[in-house]
Coordinates of C-alpha atoms and ligand atoms in Angstrom, one line a residue:
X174 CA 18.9 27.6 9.8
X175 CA 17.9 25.0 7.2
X176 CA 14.2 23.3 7.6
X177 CA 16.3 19.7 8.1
X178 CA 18.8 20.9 10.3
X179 CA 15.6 22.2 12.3
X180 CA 13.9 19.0 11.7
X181 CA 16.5 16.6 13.2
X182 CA 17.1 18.5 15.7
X183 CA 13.3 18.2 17.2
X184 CA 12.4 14.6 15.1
X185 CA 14.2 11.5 15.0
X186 CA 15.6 11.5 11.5
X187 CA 13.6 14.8 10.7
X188 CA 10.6 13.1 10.2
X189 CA 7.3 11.1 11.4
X190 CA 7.9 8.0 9.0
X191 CA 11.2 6.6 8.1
X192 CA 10.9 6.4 4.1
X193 CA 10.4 9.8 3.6
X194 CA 14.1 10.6 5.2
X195 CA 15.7 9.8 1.7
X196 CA 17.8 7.5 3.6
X197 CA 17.6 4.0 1.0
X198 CA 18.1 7.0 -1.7
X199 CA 21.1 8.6 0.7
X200 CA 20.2 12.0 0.3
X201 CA 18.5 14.4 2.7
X202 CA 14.9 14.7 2.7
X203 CA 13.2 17.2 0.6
X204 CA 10.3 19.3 2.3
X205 CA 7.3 20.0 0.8
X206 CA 4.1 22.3 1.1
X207 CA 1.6 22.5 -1.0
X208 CA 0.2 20.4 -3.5
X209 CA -2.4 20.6 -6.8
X210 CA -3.2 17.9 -9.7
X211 CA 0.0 15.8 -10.3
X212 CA 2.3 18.2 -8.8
X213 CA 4.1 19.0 -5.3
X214 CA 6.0 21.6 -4.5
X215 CA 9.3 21.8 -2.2
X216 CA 9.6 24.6 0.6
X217 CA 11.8 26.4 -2.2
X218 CA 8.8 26.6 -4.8
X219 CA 10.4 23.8 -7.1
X220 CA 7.2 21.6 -9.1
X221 CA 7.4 18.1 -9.1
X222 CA 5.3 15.7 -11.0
X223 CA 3.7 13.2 -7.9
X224 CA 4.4 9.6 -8.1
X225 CA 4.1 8.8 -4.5
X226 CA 0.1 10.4 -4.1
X227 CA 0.6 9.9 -0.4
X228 CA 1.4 6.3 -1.0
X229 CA -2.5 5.7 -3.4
X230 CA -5.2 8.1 -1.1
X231 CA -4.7 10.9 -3.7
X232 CA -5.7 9.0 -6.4
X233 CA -7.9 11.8 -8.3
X234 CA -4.7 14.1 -7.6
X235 CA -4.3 16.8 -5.0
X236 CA -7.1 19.9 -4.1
X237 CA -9.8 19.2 -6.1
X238 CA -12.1 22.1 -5.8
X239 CA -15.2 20.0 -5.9
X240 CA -13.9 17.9 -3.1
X241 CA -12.0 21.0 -1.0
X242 CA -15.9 22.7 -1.4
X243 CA -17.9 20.3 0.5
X244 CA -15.1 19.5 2.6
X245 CA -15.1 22.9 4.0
X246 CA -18.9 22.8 5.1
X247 CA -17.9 19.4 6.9
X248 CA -15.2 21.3 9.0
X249 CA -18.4 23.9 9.7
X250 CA -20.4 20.3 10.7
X251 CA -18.4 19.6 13.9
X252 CA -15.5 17.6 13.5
X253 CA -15.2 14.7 15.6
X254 CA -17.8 14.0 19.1
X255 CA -16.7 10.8 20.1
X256 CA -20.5 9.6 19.7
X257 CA -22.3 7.6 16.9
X258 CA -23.2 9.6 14.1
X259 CA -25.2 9.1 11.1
X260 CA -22.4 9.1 8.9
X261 CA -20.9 6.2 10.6
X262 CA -23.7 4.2 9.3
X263 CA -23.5 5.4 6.0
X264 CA -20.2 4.5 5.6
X265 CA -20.7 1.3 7.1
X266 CA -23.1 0.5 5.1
X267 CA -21.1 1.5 1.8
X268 CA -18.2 -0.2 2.6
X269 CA -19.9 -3.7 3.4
X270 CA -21.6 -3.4 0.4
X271 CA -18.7 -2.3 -2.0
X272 CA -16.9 -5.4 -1.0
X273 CA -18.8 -8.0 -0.1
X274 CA -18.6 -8.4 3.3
X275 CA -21.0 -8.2 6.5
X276 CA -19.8 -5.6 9.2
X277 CA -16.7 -3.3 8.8
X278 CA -15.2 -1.7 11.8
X279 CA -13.6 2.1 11.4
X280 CA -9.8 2.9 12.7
X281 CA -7.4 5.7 12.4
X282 CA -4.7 3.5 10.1
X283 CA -3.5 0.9 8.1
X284 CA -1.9 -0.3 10.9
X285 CA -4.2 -0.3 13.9
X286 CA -6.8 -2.3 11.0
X287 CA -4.0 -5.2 10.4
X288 CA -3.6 -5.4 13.7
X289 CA -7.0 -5.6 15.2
X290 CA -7.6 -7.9 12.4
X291 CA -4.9 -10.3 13.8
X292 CA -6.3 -10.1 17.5
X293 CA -10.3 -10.6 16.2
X294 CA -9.0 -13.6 14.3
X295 CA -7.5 -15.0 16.9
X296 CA -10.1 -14.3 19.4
X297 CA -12.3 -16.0 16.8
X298 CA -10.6 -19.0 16.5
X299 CA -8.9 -19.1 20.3
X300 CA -5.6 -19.9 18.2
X301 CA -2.3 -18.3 18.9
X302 CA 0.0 -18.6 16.0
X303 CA -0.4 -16.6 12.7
X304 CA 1.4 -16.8 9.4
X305 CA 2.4 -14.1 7.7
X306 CA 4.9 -13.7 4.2
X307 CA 8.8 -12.4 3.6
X308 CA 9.1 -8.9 2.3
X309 CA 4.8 -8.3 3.3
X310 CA 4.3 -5.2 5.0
X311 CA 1.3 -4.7 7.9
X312 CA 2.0 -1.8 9.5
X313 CA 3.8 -1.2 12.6
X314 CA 2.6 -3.5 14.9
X315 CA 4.8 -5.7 17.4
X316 CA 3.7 -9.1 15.7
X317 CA 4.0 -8.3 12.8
X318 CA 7.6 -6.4 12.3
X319 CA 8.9 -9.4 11.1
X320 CA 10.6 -9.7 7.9
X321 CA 8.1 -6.8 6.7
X322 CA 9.4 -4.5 3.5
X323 CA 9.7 -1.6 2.8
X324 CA 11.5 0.4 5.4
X325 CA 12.4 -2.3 6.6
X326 CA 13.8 -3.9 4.1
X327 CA 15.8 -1.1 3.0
X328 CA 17.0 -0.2 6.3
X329 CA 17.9 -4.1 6.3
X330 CA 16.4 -4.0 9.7
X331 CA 14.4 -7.2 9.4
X332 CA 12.9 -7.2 12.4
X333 CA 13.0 -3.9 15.1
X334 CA 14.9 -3.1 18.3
X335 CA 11.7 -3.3 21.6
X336 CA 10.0 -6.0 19.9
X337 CA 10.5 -8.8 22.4
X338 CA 11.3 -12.5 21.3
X339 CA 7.6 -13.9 23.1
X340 CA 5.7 -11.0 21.1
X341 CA 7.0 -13.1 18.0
X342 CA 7.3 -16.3 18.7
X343 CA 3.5 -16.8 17.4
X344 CA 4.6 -15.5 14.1
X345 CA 5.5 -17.6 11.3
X346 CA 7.1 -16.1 8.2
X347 CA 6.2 -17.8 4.8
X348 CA 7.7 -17.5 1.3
X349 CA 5.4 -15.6 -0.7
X350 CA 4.1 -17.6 -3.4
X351 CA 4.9 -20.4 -1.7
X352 CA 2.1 -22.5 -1.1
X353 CA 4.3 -25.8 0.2
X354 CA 6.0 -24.0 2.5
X355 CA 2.2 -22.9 4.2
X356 CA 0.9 -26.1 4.0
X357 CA 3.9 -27.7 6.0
X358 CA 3.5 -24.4 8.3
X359 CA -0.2 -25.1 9.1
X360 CA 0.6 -28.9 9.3
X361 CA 3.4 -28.8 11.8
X362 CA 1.3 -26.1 13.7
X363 CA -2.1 -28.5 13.5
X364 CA -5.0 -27.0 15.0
X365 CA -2.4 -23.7 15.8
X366 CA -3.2 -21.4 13.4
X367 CA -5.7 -18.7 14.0
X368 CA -4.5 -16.7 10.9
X369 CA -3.0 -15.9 7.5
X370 CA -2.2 -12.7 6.9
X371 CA -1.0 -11.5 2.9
X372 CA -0.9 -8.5 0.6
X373 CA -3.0 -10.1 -2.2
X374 CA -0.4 -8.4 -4.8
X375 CA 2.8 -7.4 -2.7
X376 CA 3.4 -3.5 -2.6
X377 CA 5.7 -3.2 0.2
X378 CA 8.9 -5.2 -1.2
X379 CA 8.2 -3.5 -4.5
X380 CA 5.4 -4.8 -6.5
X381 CA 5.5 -9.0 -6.8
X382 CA 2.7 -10.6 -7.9
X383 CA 2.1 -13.8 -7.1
X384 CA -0.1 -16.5 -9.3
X385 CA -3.3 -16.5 -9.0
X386 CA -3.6 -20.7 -8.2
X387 CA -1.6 -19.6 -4.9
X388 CA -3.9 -17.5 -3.4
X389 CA -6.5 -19.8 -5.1
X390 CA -4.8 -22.8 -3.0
X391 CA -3.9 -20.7 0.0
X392 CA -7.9 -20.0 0.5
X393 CA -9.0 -23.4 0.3
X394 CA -6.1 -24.8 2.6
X395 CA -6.7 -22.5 5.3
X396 CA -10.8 -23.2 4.6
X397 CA -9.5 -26.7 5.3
X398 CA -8.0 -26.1 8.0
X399 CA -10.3 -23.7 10.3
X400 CA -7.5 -20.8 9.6
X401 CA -9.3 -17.3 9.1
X402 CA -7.8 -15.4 5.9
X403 CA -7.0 -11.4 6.2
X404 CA -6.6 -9.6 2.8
X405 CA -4.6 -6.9 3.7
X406 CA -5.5 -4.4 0.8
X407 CA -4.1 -1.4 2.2
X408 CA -2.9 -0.5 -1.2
X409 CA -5.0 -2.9 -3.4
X410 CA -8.4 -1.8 -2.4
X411 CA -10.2 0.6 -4.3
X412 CA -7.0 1.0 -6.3
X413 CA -6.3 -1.5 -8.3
X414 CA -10.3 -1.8 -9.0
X415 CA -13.5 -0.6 -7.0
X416 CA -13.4 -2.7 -3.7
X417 CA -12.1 -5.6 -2.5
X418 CA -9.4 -7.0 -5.0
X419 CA -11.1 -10.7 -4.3
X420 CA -12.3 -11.2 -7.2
X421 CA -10.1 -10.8 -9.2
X422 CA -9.0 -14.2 -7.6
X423 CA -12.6 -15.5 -7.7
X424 CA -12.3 -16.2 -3.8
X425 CA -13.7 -14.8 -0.8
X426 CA -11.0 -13.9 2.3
X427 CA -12.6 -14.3 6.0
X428 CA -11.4 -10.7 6.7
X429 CA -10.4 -7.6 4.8
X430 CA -8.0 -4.7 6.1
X431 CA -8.5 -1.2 4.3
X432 CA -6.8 1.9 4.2
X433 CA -5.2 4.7 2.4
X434 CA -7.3 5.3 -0.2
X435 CA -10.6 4.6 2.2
X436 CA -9.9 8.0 4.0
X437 CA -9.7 10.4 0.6
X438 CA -6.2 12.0 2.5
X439 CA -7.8 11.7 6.0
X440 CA -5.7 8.9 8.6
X441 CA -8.4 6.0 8.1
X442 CA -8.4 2.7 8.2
X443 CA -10.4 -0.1 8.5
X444 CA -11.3 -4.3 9.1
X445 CA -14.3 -5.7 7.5
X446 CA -15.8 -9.7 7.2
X447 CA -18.2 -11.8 7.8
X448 CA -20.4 -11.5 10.9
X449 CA -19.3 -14.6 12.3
X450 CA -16.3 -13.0 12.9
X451 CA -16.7 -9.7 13.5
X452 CA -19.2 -9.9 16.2
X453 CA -16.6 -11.1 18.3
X454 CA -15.8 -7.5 18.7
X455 CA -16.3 -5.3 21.5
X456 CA -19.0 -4.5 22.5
X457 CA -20.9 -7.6 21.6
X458 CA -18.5 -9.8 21.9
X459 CA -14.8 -10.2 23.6
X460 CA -12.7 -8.7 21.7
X461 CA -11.2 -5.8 22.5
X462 CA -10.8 -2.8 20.0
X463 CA -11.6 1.1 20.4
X464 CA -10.1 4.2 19.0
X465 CA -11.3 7.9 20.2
X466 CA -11.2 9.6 16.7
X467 CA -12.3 6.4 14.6
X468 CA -15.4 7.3 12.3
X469 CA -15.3 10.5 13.2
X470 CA -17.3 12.5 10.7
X471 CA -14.5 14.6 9.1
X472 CA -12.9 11.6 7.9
X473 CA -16.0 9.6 7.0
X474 CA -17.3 12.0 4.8
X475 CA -14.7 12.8 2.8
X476 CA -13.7 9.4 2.8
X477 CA -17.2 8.6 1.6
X478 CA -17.0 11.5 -0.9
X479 CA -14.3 9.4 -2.5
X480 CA -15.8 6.4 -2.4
X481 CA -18.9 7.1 -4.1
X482 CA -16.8 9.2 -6.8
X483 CA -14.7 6.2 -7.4
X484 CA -17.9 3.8 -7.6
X485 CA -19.6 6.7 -10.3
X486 CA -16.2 6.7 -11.8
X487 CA -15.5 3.1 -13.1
X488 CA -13.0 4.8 -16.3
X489 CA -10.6 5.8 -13.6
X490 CA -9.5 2.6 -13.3
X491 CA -9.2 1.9 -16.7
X492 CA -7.4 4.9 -17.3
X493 CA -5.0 4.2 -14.4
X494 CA -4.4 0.6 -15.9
X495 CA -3.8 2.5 -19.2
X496 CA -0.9 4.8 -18.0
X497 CA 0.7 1.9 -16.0
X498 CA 0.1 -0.2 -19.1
X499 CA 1.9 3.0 -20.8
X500 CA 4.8 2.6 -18.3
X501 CA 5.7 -0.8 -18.3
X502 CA 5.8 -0.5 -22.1
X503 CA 7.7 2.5 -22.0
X504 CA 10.3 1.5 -19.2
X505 CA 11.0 -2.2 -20.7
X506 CA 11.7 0.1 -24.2
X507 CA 14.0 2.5 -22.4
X508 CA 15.7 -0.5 -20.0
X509 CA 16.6 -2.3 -23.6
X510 CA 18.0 0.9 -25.6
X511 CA 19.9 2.0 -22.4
X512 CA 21.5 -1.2 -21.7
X513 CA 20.8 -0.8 -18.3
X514 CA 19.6 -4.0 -16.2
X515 CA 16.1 -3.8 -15.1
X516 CA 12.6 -5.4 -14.5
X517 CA 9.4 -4.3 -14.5
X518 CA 6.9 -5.8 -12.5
X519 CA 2.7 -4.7 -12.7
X520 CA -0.1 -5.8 -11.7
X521 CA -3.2 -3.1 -13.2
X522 CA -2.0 0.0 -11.8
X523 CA 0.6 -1.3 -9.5
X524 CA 3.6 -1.4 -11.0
X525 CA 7.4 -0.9 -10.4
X526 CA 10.9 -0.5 -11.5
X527 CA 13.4 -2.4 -10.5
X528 CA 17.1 -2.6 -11.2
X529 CA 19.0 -5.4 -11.6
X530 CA 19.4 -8.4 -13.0
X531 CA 16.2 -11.1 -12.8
X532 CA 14.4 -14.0 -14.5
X533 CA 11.6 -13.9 -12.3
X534 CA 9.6 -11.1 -9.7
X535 CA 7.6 -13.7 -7.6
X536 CA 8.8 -13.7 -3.9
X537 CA 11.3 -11.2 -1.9
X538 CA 13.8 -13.8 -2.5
X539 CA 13.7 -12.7 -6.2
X540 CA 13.6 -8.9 -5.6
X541 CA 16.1 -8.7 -2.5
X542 CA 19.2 -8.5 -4.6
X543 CA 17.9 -5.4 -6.8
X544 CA 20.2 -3.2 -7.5
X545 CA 19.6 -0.4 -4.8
X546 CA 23.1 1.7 -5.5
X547 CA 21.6 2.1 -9.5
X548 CA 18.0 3.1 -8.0
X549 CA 19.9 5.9 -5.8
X550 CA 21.3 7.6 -8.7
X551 CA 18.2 6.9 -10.8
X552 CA 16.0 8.5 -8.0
X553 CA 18.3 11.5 -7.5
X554 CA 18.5 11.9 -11.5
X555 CA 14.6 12.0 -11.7
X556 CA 14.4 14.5 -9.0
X557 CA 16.6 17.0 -10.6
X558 CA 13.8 16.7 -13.9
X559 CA 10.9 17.5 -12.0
X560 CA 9.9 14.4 -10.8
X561 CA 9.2 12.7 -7.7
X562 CA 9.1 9.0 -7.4
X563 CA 9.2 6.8 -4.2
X564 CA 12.6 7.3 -2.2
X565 CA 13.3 3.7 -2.1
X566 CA 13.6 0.9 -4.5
X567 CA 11.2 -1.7 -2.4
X568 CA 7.9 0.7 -3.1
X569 CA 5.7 1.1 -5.9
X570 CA 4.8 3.9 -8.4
X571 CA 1.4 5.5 -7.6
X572 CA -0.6 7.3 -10.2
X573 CA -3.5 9.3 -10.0
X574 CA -6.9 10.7 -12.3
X575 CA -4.8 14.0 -12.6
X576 CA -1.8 12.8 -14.7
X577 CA -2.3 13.0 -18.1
X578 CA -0.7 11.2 -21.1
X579 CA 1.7 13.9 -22.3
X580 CA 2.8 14.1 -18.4
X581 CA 3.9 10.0 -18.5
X582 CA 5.1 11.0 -22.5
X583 CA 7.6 13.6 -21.5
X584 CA 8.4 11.1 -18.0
X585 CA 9.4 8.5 -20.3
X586 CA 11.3 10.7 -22.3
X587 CA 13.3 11.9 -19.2
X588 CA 13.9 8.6 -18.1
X589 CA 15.5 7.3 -20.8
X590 CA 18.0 10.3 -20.9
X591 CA 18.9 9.4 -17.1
X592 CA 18.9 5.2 -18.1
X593 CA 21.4 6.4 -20.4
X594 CA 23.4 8.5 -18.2
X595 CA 23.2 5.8 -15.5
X596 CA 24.7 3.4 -18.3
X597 CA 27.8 5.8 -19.5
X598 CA 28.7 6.4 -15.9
X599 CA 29.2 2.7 -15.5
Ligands
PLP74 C1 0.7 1.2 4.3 C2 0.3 -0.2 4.6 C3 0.0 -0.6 5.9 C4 0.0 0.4 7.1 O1 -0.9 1.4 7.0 P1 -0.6 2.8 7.8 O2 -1.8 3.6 7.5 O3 0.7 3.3 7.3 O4 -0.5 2.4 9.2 C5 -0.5 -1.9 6.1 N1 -0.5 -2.7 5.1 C6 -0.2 -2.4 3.8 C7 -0.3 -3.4 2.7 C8 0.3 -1.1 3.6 O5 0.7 -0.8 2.3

């Protein structure tokens, strides 16, 4: 029997997170097992060159040797005791320091940091309602499954089944980019508002990038108004430069959320900010927040690994702006000489491909009409060269230190033969 028939018979939709069921791309999923460099392969030995690097933690590419080496004497180490260890501190004391911020708090995910974020901050303030923006994704949490991206957005499930009306009612959904519609928000809601919560530069409804006065404006009207800021730089952190994206904004946030990247593969996640706030967590102070297997010493040191390699490593980044400099270039050459309709949107290393028919990427209600049925046959297309980008138009492209310019060369090459079969078949 088939691995997918296998699969949905024992997991909903054959698989442990939605996106990677080819659904938005209506296909079924492919399975993969083993990984190097840029490539992936499928269960059937086929090579793919990797734009999805686990959604940004395999940003130096997969099983490098120097990393798989020291990684191996970890496992040897003891790999989780459920007690404070010295790594913890290290870590701590790395992360604090890399971006700026007081105290940092360890978790298992993206999603358990946004969240425990959200509940500190309102702790913190002793504020209820929280404001968060159309087409952002945070994770999974009840709160915040409103209007969220993604897989949601291409499931066109805004919101999700056994979230119950009260869990939402303290959530307010902005426009992104919008900085009217918060300031009416936070005025009709006086003295309300515990928190904002934003994806600095939007991954999660595709890439949108919003100007830098509004998040400029957004920080000193929620400074104004007592209203705790969370960065949620699940993707931009340690991605789209070393640390907290901030400054590229020349701001400060109250709180920062962390993950993907943090972990070097391994599930991690974390919340970091000033000690005013965050010694309102348990156990010094009333909020509550624990996790069994958070910092536990597999994770932090190979997280750590990567962190320090990254910090050593400042040309990475450069290089990575470089290739996505290379695509944007390359795709807007290929969109014009194929006729087909299509935008590019980038911010450094972030960058994706949409297809359509725009004049401007700045908020989901620009990107929600993309052209998803084109981005189907585009996906399928590129998959059948060798190449695997995300299944879903709403995502970004993720790059790593492994691909090299004669890889993204022969990439653009291949997508402008499929731009141009996309446009004869139309
Ligand atoms: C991926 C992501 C999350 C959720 O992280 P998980 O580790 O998948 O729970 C939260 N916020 C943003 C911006 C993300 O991209």
């Amino acid at each position: 029997m088939n691995l997918y028939k296998r699969a949905i018979d024992v997991m909903p939709g054959g698989v442990n997170s939605p996106v990677r069921a080819f659904g938005s791309v209506g296909m079924e999923p492919v399975f993969f097992k083993y990984a190097k460099g840029p490539y992936v392969y499928d269960v059937d030995g086929n090579k793919y060159v990797d734009f999805i690097c686990s959604w940004g933690p395999m940003i130096l590419g997969h099983g490098r040797e120097d990393f798989i080496e020291k990684a191996k004497t970890y496992l040897a180490e003891g790999i989780t005791f459920g007690l404070p260890t010295e790594i913890e501190v290290e870590m701590a004391e790395f992360l604090t320091k890399a971006t700026n911020t007081d105290m940092v708090r360890m978790v298992n995910s993206g999603t358990e940091a946004t969240m425990s974020a959200i509940r500190l901050a309102r702790g913190y303030t002793g504020r209820n309602k929280i404001i968060k923006f159309e087409g952002c994704y945070h994770g999974h949490s009840d709160a915040l499954l409103v209007k969220s991206g993604s897989g949601t957005l291409t499931y066109q499930a805004p919101t999700s089944l056994g979230v119950p009306a009260d869990v939402i009612k303290d959530t307010i959904v902005c426009q992104y980019n919008n900085i009217e519609d918060v300031k009416k928000q936070i005025e009709s809601n006086k003295d309300q508002v515990a928190c904002v919560i934003i994806e600095p530069i939007a991954g999660n409804m595709g890439v949108v990038v919003p100007d830098k006065k509004f998040i400029q404006d957004l920080r000193k009207l929620t400074e104004e108004n007592g209203v705790v800021l969370i960065f949620d730089e699940v993707i931009t952190g340690f991605r789209t430069g070393f640390g907290s994206i901030s400054k590229d904004f020349e701001i400060e946030a109250d709180l920062y959320c962390f993950g993907k990247i943090i972990g070097g593969g391994l599930p991690v996640g974390a919340f970091a900010g000033k000690r005013e706030i965050m010694k309102n967590l348990s156990p010094t102070g009333g909020v509550y927040q624990a996790g069994t297997l958070s910092g536990n010493p597999l994770a932090m040191k190979m997280g750590l690994d990567i962190l320090k390699y990254l910090k050593d490593h400042g040309e990475i980044y450069e290089e990575l702006d470089h290739f996505a400099e290379k695509l944007e270039a390359g795709f807007n050459k290929n969109l014009k000489e194929s006729g087909v309709k299509g935008k590019v949107s980038r911010y450094k290393s972030m960058i994706s491909l949409f297809f359509g028919d725009f004049d401007k990427i700045k908020s989901y209600e620009d990107v929600k009409h993309a052209d998803t049925e084109t981005y189907k046959v585009y996906f399928k297309k590129m998959l059948d060269r060798g190449y695997i980008v995300a299944p879903a138009q709403f995502e970004a492209i993720f790059l790593s230190d492994a691909h090299t310019e004669e890889m993204l060369d022969k990439f653009l090459e291949d997508n402008l033969e499929v731009l141009k079969e996309i446009a004869a078949n139309k």
